[in-house]
XYZ file of C-alpha atoms in Angstrom:
610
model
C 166.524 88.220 83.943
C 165.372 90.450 86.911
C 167.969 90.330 89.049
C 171.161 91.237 88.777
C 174.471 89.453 88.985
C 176.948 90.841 90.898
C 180.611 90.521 89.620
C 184.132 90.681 91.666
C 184.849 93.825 89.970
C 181.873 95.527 91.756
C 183.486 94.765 95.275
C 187.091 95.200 94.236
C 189.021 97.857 96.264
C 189.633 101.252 94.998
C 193.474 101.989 95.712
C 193.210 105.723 94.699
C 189.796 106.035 96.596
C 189.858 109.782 98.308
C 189.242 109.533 101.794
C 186.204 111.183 102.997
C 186.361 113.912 105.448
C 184.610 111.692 107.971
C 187.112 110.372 110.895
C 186.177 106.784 109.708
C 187.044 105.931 105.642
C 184.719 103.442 104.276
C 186.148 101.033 101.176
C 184.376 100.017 97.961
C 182.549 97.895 100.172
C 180.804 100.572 102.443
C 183.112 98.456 104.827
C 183.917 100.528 108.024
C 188.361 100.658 108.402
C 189.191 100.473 112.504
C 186.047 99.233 113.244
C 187.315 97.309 116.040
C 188.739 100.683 117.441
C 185.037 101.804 117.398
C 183.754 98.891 118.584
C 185.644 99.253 122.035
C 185.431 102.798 121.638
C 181.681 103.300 121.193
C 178.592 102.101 123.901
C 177.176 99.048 123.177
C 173.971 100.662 123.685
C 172.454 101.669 120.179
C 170.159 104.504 119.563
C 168.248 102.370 116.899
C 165.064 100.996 117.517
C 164.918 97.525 116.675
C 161.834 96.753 114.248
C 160.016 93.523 113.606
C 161.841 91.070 112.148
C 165.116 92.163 112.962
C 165.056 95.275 110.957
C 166.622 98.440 112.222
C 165.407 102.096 111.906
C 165.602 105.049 113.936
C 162.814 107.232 114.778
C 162.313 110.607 116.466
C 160.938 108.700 119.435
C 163.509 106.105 119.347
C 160.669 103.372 119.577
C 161.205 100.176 117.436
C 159.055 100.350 114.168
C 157.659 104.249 115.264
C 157.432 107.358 113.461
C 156.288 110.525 114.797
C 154.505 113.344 112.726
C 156.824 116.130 112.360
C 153.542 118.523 112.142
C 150.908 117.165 114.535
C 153.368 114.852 116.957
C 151.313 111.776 116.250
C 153.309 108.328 116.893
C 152.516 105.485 115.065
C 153.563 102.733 112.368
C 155.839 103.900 110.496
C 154.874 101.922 107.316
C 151.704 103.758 107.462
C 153.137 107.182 107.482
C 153.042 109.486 104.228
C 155.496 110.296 101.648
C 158.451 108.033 101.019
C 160.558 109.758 103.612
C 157.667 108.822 106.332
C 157.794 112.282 107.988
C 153.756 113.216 108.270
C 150.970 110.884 109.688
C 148.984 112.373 106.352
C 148.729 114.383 103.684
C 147.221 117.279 105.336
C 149.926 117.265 107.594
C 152.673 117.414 104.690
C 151.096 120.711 103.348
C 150.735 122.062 106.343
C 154.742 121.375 107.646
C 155.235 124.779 105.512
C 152.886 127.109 106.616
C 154.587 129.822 109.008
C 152.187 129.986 111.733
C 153.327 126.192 112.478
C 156.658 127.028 113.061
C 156.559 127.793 116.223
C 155.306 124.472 117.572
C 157.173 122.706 115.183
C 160.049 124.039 116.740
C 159.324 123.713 120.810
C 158.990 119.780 119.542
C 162.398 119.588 118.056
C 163.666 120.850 121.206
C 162.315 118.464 123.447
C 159.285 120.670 124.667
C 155.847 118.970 125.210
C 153.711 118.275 122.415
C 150.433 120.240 121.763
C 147.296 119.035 123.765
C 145.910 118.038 119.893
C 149.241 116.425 119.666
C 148.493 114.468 122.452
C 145.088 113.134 121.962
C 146.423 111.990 118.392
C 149.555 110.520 119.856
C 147.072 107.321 120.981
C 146.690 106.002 117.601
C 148.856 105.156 114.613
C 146.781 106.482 110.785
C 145.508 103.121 109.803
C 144.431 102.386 112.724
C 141.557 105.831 113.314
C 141.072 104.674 109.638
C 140.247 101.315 111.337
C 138.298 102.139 114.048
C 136.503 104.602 112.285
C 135.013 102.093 109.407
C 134.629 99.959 112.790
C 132.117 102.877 114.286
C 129.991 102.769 110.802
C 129.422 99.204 110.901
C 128.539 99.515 114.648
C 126.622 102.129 114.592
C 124.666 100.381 112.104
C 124.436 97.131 113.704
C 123.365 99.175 116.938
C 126.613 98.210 118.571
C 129.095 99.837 120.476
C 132.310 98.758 121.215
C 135.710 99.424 121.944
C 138.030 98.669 118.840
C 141.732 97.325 119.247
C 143.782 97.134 116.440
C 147.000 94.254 116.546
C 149.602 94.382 113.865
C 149.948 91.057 112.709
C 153.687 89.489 112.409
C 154.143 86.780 109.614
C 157.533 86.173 109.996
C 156.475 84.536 113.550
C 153.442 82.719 111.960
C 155.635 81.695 109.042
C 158.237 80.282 111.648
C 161.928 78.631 109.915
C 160.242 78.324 106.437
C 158.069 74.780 107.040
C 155.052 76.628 105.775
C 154.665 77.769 101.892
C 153.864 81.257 101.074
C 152.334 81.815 97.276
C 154.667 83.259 95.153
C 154.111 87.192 94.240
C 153.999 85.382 90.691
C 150.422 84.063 90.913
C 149.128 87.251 91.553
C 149.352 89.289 88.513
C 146.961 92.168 89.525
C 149.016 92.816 92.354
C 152.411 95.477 92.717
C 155.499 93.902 91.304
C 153.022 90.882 89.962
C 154.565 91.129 86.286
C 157.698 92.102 87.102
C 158.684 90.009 90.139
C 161.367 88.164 87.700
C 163.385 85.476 88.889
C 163.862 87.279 92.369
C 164.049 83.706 94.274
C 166.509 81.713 97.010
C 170.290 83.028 97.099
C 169.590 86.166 95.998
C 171.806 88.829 98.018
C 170.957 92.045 99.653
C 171.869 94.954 101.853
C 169.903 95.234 104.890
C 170.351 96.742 108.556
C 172.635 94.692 110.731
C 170.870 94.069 114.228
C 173.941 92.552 115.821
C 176.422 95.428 115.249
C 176.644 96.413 118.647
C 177.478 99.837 117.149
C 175.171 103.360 118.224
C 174.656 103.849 114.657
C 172.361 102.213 112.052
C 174.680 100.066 109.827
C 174.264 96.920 107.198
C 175.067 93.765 105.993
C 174.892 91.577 103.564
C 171.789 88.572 103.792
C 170.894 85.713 101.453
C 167.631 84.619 100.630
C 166.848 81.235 102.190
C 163.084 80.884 101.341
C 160.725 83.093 99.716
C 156.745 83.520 101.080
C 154.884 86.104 98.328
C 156.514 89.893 99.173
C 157.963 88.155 102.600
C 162.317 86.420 101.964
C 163.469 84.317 105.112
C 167.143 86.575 105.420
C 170.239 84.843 106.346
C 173.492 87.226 106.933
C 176.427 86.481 105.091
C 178.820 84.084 107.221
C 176.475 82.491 109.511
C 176.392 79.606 106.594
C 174.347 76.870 108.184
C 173.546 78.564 111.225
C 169.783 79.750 111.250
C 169.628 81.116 114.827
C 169.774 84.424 113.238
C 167.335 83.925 110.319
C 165.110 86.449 110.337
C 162.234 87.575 107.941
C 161.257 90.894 105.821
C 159.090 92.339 103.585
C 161.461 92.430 100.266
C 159.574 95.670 98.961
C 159.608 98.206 102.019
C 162.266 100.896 101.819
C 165.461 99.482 103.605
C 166.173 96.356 101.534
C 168.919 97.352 98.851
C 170.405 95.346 95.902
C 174.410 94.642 96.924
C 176.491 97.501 96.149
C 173.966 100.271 98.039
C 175.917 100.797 101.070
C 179.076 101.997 98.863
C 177.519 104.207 96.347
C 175.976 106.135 99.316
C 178.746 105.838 101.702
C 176.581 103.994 104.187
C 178.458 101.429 107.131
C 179.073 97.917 105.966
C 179.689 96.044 109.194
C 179.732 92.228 109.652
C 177.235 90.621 112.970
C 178.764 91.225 115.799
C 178.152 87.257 116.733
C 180.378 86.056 114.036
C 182.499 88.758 113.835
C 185.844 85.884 115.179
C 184.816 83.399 112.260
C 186.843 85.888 109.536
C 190.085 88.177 110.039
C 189.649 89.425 106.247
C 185.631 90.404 105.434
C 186.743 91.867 102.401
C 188.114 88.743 101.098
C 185.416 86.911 102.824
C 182.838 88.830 100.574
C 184.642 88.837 97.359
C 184.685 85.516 97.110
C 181.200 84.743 98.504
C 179.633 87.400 96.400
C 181.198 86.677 93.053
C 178.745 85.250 90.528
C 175.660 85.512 92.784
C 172.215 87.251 92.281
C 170.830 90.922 94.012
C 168.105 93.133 93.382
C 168.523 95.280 90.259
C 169.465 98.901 91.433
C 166.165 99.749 89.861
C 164.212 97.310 92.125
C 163.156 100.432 94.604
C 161.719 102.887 91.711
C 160.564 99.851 89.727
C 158.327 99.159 93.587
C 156.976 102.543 93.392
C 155.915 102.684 89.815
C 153.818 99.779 90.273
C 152.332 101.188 93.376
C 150.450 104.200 91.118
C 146.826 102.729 90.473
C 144.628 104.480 87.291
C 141.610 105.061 89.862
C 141.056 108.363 91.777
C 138.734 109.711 94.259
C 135.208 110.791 93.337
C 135.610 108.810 89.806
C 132.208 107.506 89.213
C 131.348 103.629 88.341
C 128.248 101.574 87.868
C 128.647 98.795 90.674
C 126.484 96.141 91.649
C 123.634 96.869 94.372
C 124.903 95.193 97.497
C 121.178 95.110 98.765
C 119.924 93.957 95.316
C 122.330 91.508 93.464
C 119.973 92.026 90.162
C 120.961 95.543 89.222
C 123.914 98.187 89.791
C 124.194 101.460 91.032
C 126.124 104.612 90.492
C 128.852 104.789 92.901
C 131.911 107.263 94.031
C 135.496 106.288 94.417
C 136.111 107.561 98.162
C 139.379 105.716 98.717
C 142.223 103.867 96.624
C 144.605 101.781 98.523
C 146.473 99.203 96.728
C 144.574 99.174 93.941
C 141.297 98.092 96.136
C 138.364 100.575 96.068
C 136.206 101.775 98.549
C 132.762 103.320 96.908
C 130.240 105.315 98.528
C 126.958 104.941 96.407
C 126.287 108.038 95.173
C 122.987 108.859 96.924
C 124.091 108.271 100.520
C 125.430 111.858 101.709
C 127.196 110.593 105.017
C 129.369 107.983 103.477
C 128.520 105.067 105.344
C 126.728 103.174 102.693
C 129.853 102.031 100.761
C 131.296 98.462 98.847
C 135.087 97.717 98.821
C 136.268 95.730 95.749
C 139.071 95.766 93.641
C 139.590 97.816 90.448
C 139.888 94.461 88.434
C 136.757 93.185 90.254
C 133.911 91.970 87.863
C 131.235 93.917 90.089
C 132.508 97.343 88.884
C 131.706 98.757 84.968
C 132.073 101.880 83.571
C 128.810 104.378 83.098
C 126.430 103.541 80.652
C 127.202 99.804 80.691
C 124.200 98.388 82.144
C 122.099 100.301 79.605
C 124.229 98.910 76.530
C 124.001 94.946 77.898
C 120.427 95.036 79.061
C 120.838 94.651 82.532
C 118.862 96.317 85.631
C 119.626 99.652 86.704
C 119.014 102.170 89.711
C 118.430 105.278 88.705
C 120.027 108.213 91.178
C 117.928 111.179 92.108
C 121.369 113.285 91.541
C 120.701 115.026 88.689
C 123.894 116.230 87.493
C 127.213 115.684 88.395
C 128.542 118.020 91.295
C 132.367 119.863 90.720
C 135.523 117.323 90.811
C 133.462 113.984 89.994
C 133.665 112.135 86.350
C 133.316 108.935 84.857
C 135.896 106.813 85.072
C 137.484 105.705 81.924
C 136.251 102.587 80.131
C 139.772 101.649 79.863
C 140.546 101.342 83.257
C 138.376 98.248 84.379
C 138.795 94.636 83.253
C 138.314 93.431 80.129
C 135.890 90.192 79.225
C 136.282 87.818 76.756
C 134.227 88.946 73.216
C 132.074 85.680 72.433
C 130.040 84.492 69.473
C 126.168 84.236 70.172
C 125.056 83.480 67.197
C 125.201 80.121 67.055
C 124.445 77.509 69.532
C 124.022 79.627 72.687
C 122.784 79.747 76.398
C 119.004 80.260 76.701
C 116.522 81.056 79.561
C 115.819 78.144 81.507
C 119.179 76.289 80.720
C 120.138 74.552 84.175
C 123.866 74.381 85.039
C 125.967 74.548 88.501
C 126.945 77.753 89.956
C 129.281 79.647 92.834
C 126.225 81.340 95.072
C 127.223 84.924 95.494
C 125.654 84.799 98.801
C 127.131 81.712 100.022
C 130.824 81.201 98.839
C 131.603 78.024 100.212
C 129.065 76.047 97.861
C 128.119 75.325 94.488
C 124.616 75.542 93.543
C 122.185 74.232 91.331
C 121.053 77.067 89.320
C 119.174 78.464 85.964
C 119.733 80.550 83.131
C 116.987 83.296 83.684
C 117.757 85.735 81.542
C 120.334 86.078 78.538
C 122.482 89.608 77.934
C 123.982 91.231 75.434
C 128.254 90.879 75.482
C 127.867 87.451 76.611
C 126.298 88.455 79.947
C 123.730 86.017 81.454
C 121.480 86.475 84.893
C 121.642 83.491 87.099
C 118.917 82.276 89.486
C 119.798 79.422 92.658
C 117.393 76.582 92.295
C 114.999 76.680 95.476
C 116.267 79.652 96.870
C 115.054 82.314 94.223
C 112.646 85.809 95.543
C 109.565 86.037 92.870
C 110.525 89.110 91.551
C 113.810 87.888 90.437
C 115.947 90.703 92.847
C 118.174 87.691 93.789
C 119.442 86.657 90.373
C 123.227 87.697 89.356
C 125.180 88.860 86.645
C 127.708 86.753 85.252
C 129.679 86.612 82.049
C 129.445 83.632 79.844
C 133.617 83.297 79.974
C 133.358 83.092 84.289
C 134.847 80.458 86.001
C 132.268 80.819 88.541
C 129.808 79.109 86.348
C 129.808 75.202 85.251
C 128.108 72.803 83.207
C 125.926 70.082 85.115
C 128.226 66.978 86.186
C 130.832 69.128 87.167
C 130.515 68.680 90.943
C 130.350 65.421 90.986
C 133.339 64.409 88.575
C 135.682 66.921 90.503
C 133.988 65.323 93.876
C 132.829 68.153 95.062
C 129.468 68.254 97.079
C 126.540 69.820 95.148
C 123.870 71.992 96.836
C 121.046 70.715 95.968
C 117.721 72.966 95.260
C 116.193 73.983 98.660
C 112.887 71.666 99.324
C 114.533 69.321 97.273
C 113.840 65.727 98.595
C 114.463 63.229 95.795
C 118.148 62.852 97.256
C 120.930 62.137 96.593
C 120.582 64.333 93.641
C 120.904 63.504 90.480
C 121.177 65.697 87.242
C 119.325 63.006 84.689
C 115.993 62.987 87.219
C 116.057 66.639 88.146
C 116.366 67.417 84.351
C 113.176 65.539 83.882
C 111.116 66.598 86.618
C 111.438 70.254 85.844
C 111.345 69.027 82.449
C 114.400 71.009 81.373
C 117.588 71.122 79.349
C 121.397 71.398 80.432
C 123.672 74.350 79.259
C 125.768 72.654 76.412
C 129.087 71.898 77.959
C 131.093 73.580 74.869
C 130.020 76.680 76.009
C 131.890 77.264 79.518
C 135.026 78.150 80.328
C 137.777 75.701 80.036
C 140.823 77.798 79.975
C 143.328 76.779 82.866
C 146.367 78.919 83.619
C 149.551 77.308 85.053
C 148.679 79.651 87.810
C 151.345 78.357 90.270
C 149.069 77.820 93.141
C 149.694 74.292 95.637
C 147.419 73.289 98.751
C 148.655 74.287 101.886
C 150.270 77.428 100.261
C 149.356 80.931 102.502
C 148.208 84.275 101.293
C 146.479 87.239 102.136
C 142.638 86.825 101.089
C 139.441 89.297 100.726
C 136.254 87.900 102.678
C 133.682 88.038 100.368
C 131.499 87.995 102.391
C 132.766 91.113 103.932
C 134.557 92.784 101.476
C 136.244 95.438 103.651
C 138.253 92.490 104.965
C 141.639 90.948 103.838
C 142.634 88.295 106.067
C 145.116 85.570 106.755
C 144.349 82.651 104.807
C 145.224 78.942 103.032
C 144.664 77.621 100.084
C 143.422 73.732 101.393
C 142.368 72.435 97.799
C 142.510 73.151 93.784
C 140.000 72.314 91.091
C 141.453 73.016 87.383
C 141.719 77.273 88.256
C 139.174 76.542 91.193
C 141.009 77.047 94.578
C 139.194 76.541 98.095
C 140.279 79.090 100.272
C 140.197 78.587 103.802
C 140.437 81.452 106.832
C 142.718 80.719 109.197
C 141.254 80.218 112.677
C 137.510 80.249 111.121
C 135.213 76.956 110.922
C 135.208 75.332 107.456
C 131.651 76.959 106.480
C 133.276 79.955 106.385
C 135.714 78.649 103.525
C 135.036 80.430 99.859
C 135.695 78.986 96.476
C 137.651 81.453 94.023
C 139.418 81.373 90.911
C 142.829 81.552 90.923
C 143.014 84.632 88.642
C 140.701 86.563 91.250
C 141.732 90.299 92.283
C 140.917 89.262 95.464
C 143.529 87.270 96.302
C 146.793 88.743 97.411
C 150.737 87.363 98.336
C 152.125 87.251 101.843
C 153.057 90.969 102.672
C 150.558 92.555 100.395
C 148.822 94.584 103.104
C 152.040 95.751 104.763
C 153.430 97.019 101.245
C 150.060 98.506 100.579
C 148.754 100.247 104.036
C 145.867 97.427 103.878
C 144.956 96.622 107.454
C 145.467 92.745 107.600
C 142.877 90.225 109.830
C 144.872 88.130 111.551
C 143.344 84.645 112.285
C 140.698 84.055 115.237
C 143.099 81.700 117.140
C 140.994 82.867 120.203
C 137.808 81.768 118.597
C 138.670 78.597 116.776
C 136.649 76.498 119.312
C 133.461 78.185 118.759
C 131.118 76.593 116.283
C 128.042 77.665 114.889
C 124.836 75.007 114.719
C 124.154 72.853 112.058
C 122.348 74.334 109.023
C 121.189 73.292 106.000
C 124.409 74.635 103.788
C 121.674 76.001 100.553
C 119.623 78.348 103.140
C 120.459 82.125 102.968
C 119.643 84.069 105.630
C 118.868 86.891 103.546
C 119.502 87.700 99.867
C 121.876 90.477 99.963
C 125.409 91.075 100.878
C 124.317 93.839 103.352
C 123.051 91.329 105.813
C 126.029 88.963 105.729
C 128.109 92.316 107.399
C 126.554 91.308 110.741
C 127.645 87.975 111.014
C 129.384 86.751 113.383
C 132.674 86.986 111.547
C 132.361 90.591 111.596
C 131.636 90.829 115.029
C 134.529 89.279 116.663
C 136.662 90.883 113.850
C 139.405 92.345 116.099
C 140.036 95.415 112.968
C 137.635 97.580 111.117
């Protein structure tokens, strides 16, 4: 069981406790003793910022949810700062904190003096977002578009509202920090956080319940407001000031009760004993444990075979540029300014290790670098995803064999499509019916064992709308004729995929999803229906044709809070666009056969981020 229990002993009173040398003694509790002395004693007026969501920190700057660089002066969000303490705006910054000819300006900050004029100029924008606006500037530049770029930090606690909505459990996502180890961590679960209604100049806790959980995100209730949920509040269960029950004594930190309730109780102690007894917190391990998980295998300039993102048929060597939670960003390694990358996960299908295109059969492109320059190597086989081994050879797929396929290009429908070529591993290439380019640059790699691949029927038993072969008139469509006027054979059913997980996943339930389509993207999104492992995911705020079926084991699906934990900047949804609809098209037509040209749609465009 994950989280711990927590016993009357661990809240019982000390009676030889030593008294600190502090004017106030705190008890086995963290509990503050004559805190109504400091209460009418002390200004009501406290020097900590409040932070989203009711949580309390306090910053150089004293703005809510701030940090400010202690090298370069640069304010911004604090949960994208370096290092665990969250004193540098980078890593550059950390190393350079030491070096003596800083010192100087280091110190004329500390004392109040204006910052540097390079201090200055950074002070406009928080780390993630120059990281934003700068992948922003590629794809603009590109697109021949300039534009100013403003960045919004979106707040799920306010889209969540009192808990009506559902939130996918962290447990469905298995690829994803704390996705094996989230445990039982679930509704009454107690823990330390800051108390925003202390009226106290200090930063001091209390003690919350969990009243409903939404992936990484725990609607917070503090102890003693019972049925009251004026005061119900929500945070992000695995950022640094949530603490298992117990925290606040072991490092002599304030335990205070709300200020707003404060009447209801003359005794807390008492109060808490008896609440607390027999309940659930965090184990005191739940911080490290958060950590741990956060360390991905991957490192920059690690090379990978990747598919071609202007030609689905064949991969590509490519560099690992960037790692941030556990999604990739890789710069193909013939492009010397780094604009011509492809973000996927490190579990994502799309990426192999070197060499494996040669030893399966499939198409290649060949770099003109001949040799490897200093600090680059191949990554590990080890590290990426494992397929399922398969028999073929016995009854197995051939060229030609029709069955019913996700289109890579078009993730919102499932195609008609053809067997053109078989692989070795259990690889096959895939062709869409009516839609393929003569020299076969459009087909697709997928493995035998995907759940993006199905057997003809499937569609229409699961009532799901078919795409039909483009130019194809004999409609409605129906396998038995098409099989005889192309005068051609199904894939035998036995051989796809029929494994379904107990994944966990319900409709209406909310997560944090990659666009596909534009795979720098993670964006606010729903799940609106499930097939067997099949889930439709819709965008919040975006047109239905915009929706993408995945499977429910995909990398590229992530729990409520993911991109806060992780640095990832979060999409929120195009509430200001919803209205806008795009003309009527026929739902099989590309507009062009390669991911590269779906970055200019308009998605992208009004795309507030990146």
């Amino acid at each position: 069981m994950f989280s711990s229990t927590f016993t009357a002993r661990s809240v019982t009173v000390d009676p030889h406790e030593k008294k600190r040398p502090s004017r106030k003694r705190r008890d086995s509790f963290g509990m503050l003793d004559g805190l109504d002395e400091d209460r009418s004693s002390c200004s009501t007026e406290s020097s900590a910022g409040s932070g989203t969501n009711g949580q309390v920190y306090t910053y150089p700057d004293g703005k809510a949810g701030m940090a400010t660089c202690e090298m370069c002066g640069m304010v911004g969000v604090r949960d994208a700062f370096y290092s665990k303490t969250k004193r540098f705006c980078s890593v550059s910054c950390s190393r350079s904190y030491s070096s003596n000819s800083k010192k100087a300006s280091i110190l004329a900050r500390l004392q109040g003096k204006p910052p540097t004029k390079k201090a200055k100029v950074l002070q406009k924008q928080p780390l993630m977002t120059k990281l934003a606006a700068y992948a922003q500037h590629q794809a603009s530049q590109q697109a021949g578009v300039k534009k100013n770029v403003s960045v919004e930090v979106f707040d799920w606690g306010r889209y969540l509202g009192g808990g009506d909505v559902m939130g996918a459990p962290v447990s469905c996502f298995k690829h994803v920090p704390m996705g094996k180890s989230w445990g039982d961590i679930g509704e009454g679960v107690r823990v330390e956080v800051p108390n925003t209604d202390s009226g106290l100049p200090m930063k001091v806790y209390w003690i919350a319940g969990i009243i409903k959980l939404a992936g990484f995100k725990a609607l917070l209730r503090y102890e003693g407001f019972d049925s009251d949920s004026t005061r119900d509040f929500w945070l992000n269960l695995c950022v640094p000031d949530i603490h298992p029950v117990g925290w606040c004594a072991a490092g002599g930190k304030p335990l205070v009760p709300p200020q707003t309730i404060l009447h209801r109780f003359t005794n807390w102690k008492t109060f808490l004993i008896k609440r607390l007894t027999g309940s659930k917190t965090l184990p005191p391990d739940f911080s490290s444990k958060v950590q741990e998980s956060m360390q991905f295998p991957f490192k920059k300039q690690m090379r990978v075979e990747v598919v071609d993102k202007t030609h689905l048929c064949r991969t590509r060597v490519a560099l690992v540029e960037q790692v941030i939670g556990g999604r990739l960003r890789l710069v193909y390694e013939e492009c010397d300014d780094g604009t011509d990358d492809f973000w996927c996960h490190m579990y994502s299908p799309l990426i192999h290790s070197i060499g494996w295109s040669r030893s399966i059969g499939h198409r290649f492109k060949r770099s003109d670098v001949s040799k490897k320059l200093g600090g680059q190597m191949d990554a590990p086989g080890q590290l990426f995803a494992k397929v399922k081994e398969v028999d073929q050879s016995g009854s197995w797929f051939e060229d030609g064999m029709k069955l019913e396929a996700i289109d890579p290009l078009n993730l919102s429908a499932i195609c008609v499509a053809t067997v053109r070529k078989v692989l070795a591993d259990g690889y096959l290439m895939i062709g869409i019916d009516g839609s393929e380019a003569a020299d076969g640059s459009d087909w697709f790699c997928y493995h035998s064992t995907s759940p993006s691949i199905f057997p003809a029927g499937f569609c229409e038993i699961n009532n799901i709308e078919l795409t039909p072969p483009r130019g194809y008139t004999n409609l409605p469509f129906r396998w038995f004729e098409y099989l005889k006027e192309t005068k051609s054979v199904a894939a035998p059913v036995n051989l796809f995929n029929k494994n379904v997980p107990n994944h966990g996943f319900r409709p209406g339930m909310k997560l944090e999803a990659v666009d596909l389509m534009e795979p720098r993207l993670v964006c606010v999104a729903t799940v609106t229906r499930i097939v067997h492992r099949l889930l439709r995911i819709h965008f919040d705020g975006w047109e239905d044709e915009y929706d993408q079926w995945v499977d429910c084991e995909s990398p590229d699906l992530y729990p409520v809070g993911w991109c806060q934990v992780t640095g990832y900047q979060l999409q929120p949804p195009a509430v200001s666009f919803r209205a806008r609809k795009k003309s009527q098209q026929y739902k099989g037509q590309k507009k062009s056969r390669s991911f590269q040209d779906f970055f200019t749609k308009d998605k992208v465009q009004l795309s507030q981020c990146w």
